[in-house]
mmCIF file of C-alpha atoms in Angstrom:
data_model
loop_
_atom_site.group_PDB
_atom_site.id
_atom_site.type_symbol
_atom_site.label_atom_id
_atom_site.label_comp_id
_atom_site.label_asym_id
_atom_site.label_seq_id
_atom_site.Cartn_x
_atom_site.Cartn_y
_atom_site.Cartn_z
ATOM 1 C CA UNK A 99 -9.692 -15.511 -13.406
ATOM 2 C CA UNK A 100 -9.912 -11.663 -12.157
ATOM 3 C CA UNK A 101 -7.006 -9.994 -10.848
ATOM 4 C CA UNK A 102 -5.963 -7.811 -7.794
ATOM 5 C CA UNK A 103 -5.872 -4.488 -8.362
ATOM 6 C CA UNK A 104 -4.075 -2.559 -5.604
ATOM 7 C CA UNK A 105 -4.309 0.953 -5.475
ATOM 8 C CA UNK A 106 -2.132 2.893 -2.894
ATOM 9 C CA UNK A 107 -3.852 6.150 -1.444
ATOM 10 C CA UNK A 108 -3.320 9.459 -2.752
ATOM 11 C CA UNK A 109 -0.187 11.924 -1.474
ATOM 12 C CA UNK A 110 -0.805 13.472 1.909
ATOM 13 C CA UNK A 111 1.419 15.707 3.648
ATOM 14 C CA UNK A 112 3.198 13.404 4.989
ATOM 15 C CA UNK A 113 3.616 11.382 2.159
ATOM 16 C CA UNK A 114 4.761 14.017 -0.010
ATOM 17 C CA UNK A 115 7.474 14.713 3.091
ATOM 18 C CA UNK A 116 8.761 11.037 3.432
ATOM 19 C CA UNK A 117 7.262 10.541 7.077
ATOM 20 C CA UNK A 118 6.748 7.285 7.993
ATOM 21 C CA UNK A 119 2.918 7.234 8.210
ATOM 22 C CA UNK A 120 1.462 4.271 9.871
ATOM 23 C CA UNK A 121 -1.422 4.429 12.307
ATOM 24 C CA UNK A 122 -1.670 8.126 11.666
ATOM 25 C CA UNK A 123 -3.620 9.631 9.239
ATOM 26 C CA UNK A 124 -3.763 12.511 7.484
ATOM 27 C CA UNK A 125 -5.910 13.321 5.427
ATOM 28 C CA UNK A 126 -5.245 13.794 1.291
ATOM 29 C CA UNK A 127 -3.725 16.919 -0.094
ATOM 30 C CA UNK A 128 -5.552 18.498 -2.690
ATOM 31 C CA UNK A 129 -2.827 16.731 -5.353
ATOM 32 C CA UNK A 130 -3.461 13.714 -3.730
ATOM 33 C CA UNK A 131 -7.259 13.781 -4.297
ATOM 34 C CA UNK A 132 -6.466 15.194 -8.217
ATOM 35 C CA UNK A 133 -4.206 11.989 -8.428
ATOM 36 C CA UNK A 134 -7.013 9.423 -6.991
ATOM 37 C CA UNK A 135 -9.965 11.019 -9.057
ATOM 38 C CA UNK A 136 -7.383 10.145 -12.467
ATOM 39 C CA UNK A 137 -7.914 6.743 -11.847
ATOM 40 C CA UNK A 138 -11.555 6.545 -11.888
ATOM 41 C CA UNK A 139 -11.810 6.091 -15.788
ATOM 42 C CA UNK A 140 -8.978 3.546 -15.375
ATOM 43 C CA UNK A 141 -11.212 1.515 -12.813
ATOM 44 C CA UNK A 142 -14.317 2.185 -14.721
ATOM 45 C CA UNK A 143 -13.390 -0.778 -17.407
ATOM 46 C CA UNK A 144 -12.639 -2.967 -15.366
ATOM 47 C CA UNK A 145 -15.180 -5.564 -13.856
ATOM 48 C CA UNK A 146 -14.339 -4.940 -10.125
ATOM 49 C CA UNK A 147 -16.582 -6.932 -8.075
ATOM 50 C CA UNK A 148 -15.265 -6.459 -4.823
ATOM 51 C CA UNK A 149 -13.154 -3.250 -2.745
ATOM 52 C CA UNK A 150 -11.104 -3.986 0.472
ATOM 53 C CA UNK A 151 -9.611 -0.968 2.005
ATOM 54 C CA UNK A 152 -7.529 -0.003 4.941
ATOM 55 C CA UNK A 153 -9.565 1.685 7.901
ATOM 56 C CA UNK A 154 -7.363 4.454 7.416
ATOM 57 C CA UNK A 155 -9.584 7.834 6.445
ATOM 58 C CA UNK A 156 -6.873 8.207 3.343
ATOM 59 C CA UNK A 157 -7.976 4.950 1.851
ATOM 60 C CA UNK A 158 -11.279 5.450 2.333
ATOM 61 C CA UNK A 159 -11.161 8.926 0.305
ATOM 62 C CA UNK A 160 -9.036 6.901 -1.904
ATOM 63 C CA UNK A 161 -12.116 5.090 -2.263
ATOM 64 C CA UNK A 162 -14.799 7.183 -2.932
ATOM 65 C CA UNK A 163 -12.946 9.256 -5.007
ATOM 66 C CA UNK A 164 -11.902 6.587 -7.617
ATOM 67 C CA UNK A 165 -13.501 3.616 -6.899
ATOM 68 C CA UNK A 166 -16.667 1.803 -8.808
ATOM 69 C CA UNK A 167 -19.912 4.111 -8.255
ATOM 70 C CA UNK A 168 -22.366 1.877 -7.075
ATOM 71 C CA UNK A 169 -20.599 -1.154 -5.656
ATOM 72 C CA UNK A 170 -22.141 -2.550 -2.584
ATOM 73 C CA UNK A 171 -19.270 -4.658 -1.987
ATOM 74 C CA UNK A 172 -17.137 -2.706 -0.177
ATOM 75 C CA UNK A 173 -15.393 -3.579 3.472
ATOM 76 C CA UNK A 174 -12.633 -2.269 5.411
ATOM 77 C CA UNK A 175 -10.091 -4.538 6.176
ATOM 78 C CA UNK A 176 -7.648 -4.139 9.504
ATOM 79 C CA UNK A 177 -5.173 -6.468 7.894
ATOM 80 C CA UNK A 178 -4.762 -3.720 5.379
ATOM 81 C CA UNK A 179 -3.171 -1.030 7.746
ATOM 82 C CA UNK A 180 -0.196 0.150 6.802
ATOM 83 C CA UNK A 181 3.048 -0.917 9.057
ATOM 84 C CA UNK A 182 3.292 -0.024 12.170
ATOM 85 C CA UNK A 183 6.553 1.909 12.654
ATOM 86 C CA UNK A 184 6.287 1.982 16.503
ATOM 87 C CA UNK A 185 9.198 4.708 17.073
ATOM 88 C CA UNK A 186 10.048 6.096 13.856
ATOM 89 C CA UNK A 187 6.374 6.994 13.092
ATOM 90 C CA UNK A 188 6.239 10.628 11.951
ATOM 91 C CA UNK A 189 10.167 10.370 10.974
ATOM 92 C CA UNK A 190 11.936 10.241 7.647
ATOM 93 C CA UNK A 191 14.200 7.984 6.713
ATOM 94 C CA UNK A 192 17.392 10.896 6.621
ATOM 95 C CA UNK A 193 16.592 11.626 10.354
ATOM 96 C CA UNK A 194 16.781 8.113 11.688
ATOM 97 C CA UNK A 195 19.990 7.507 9.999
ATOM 98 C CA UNK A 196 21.458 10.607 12.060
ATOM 99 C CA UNK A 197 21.105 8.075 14.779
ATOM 100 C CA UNK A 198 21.270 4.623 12.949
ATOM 101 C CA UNK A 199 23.585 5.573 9.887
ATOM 102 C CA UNK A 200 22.891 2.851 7.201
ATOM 103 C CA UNK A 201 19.560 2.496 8.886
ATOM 104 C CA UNK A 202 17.022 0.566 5.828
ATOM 105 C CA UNK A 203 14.131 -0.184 6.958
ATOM 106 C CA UNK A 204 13.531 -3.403 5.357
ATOM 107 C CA UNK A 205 16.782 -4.966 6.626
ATOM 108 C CA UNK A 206 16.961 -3.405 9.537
ATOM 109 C CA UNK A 207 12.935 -2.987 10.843
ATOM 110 C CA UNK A 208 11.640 -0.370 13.464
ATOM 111 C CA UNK A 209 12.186 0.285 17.282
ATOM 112 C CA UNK A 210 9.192 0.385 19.683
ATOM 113 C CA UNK A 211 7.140 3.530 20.417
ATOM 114 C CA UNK A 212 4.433 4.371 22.304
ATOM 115 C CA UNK A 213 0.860 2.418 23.374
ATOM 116 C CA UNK A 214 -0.627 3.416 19.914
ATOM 117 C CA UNK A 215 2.435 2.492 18.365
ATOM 118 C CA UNK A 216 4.115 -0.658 19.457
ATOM 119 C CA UNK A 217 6.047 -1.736 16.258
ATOM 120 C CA UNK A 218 5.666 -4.490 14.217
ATOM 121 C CA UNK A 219 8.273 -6.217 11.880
ATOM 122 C CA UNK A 220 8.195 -7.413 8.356
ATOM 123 C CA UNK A 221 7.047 -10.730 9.141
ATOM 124 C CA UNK A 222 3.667 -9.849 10.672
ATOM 125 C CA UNK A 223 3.319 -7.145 8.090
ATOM 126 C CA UNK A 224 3.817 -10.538 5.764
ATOM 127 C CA UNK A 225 1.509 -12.136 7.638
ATOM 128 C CA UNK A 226 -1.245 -10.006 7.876
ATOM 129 C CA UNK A 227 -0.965 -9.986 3.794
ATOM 130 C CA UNK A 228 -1.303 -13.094 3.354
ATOM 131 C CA UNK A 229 -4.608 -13.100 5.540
ATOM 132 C CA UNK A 230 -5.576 -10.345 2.867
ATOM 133 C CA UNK A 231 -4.917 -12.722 0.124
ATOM 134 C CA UNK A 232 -6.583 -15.809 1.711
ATOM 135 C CA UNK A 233 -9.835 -13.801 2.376
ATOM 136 C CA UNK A 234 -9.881 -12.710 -1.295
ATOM 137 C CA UNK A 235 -8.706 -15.150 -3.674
ATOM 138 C CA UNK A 236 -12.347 -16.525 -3.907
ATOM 139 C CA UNK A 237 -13.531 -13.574 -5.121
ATOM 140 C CA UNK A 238 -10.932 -13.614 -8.027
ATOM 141 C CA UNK A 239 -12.704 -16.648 -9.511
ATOM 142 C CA UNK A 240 -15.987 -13.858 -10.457
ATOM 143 C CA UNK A 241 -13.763 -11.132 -11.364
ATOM 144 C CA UNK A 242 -11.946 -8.375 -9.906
ATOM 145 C CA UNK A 243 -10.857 -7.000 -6.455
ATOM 146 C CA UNK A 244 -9.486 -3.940 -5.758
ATOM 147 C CA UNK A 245 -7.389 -3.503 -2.767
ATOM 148 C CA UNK A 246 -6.882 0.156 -1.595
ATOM 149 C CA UNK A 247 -4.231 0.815 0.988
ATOM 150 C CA UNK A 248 -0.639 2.301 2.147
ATOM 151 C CA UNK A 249 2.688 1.850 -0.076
ATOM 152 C CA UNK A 250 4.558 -0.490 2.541
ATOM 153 C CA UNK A 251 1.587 -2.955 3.088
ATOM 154 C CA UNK A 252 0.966 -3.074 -0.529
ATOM 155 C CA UNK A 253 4.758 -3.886 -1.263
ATOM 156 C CA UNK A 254 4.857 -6.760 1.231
ATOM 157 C CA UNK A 255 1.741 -8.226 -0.337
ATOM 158 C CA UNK A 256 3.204 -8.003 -3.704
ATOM 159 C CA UNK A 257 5.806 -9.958 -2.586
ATOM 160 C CA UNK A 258 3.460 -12.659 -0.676
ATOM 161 C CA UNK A 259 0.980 -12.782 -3.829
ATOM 162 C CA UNK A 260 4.205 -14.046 -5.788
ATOM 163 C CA UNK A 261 5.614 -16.313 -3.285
ATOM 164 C CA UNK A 262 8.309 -14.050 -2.141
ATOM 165 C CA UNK A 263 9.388 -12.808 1.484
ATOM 166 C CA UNK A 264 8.117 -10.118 3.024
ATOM 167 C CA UNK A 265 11.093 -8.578 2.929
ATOM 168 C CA UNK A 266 11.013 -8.653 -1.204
ATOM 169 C CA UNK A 267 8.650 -5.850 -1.113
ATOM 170 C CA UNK A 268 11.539 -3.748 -1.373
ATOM 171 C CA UNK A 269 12.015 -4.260 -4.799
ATOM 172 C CA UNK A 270 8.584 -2.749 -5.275
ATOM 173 C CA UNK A 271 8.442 1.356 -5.155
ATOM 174 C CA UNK A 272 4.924 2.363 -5.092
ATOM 175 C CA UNK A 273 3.463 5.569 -5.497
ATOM 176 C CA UNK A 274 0.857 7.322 -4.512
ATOM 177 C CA UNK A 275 -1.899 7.790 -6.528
ATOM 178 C CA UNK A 276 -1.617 4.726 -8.631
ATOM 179 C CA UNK A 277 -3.049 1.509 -9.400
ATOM 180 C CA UNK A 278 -1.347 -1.878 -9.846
ATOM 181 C CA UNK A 279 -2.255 -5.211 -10.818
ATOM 182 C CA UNK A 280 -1.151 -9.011 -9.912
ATOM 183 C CA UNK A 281 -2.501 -11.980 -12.022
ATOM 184 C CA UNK A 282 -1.150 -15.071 -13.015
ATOM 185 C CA UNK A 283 0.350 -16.400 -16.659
ATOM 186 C CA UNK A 284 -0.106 -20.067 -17.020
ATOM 187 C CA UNK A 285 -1.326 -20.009 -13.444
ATOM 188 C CA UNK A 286 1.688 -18.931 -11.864
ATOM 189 C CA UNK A 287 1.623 -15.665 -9.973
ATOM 190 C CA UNK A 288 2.788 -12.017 -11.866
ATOM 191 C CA UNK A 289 2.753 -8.517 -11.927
ATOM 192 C CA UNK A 290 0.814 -7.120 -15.029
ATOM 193 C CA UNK A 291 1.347 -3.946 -14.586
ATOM 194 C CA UNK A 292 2.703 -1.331 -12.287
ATOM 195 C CA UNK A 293 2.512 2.677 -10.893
ATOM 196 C CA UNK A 294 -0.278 3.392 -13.524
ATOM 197 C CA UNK A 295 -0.562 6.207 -14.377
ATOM 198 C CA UNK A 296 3.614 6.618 -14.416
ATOM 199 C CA UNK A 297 5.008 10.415 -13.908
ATOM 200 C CA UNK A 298 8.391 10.530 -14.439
ATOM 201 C CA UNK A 299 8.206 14.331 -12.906
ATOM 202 C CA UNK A 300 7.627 12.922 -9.448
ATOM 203 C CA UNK A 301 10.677 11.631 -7.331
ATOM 204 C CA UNK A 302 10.623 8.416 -5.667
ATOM 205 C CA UNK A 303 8.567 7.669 -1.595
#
């Protein structure tokens, strides 16, 4: 039995700034494209026989930069866009509490915005991970799949892949730049290992 391996896209300006970044994209810094190509050796021994990304550009680069050379198996995946954070897209999480003080995102979800971003709350984001999960636990019966995406999206399907709520994936911090992987002990669903590479230099996103 393979396992997942979910890599979250490099930093981007936005990311480094704690902006909610959901249907925009940016693209990588130059840090954020040093972090991405670190974890090409650390794919390279693995037997990856599949790569679902997010349409976003940044998970593409993500992609090219440290993913398997050579792989033909490689789709985008809309299900694996980050969430949409309708109007508190662009924001950080100190401005919105100027207007919302106590404001968490995970309890307390996002307000609408604009035509390109409506909003969307935890539970779609939950279910549009577990449509992730359904299209590629086949796969996991060959080997392994590598899903490359956005921190939030990633958390919530961590939580889904262990049979948690959406909501769980707060208990998750992911950074940029680093792999993750979910398997199973005695076929029940676990984290193996998490934020790989760790920097303990870089605060928490």
């Amino acid at each position: 039995m393979g396992e997942l391996i979910i890599v979250r896209h490099g930093e981007t300006e936005w990311s480094r700034a704690g902006r909610h970044t959901g249907r925009t994209d940016p693209p990588l810094t130059e840090r954020g494209e040093e972090e991405v190509r670190a974890l090409a050796p650390l794919l390279a021994s693995r037997k990856i026989i599949r790569v679902v990304h997010s349409p976003a550009l940044r998970a593409r680069r993500t992609v090219e930069l440290a993913g398997p050379a050579g792989l033909a198996n490689v789709e985008a995946d809309e299900d694996l866009w980050e969430w949409d954070y309708g109007g508190y897209e662009g924001r950080t999480s100190p401005e919105i509490r100027e207007e919302r003080p106590g404001w968490y995102l995970w309890n307390d979800g996002v307000v609408p915005g604009d035509a390109e971003h409506p909003g969307e709350t935890v539970q779609r984001v939950g279910e549009r991970a577990d449509a992730v999960l359904a299209k590629v636990r086949p796969s996991l019966t060959e080997g392994d799949v590598m899903l490359v995406a956005h921190g939030h999206v990633l958390r919530v399907l961590t939580a889904r892949w262990l049979a948690l709520e959406p909501a769980a994936g707060r208990l998750f911090v992911l950074r940029t730049g680093t792999l993750s992987t979910l398997g199973t002990e005695h076929d029940r669903p676990v984290v193996t290992s998490w934020n790989v590479p760790p920097d303990p230099l870089r605060t928490w996103r």
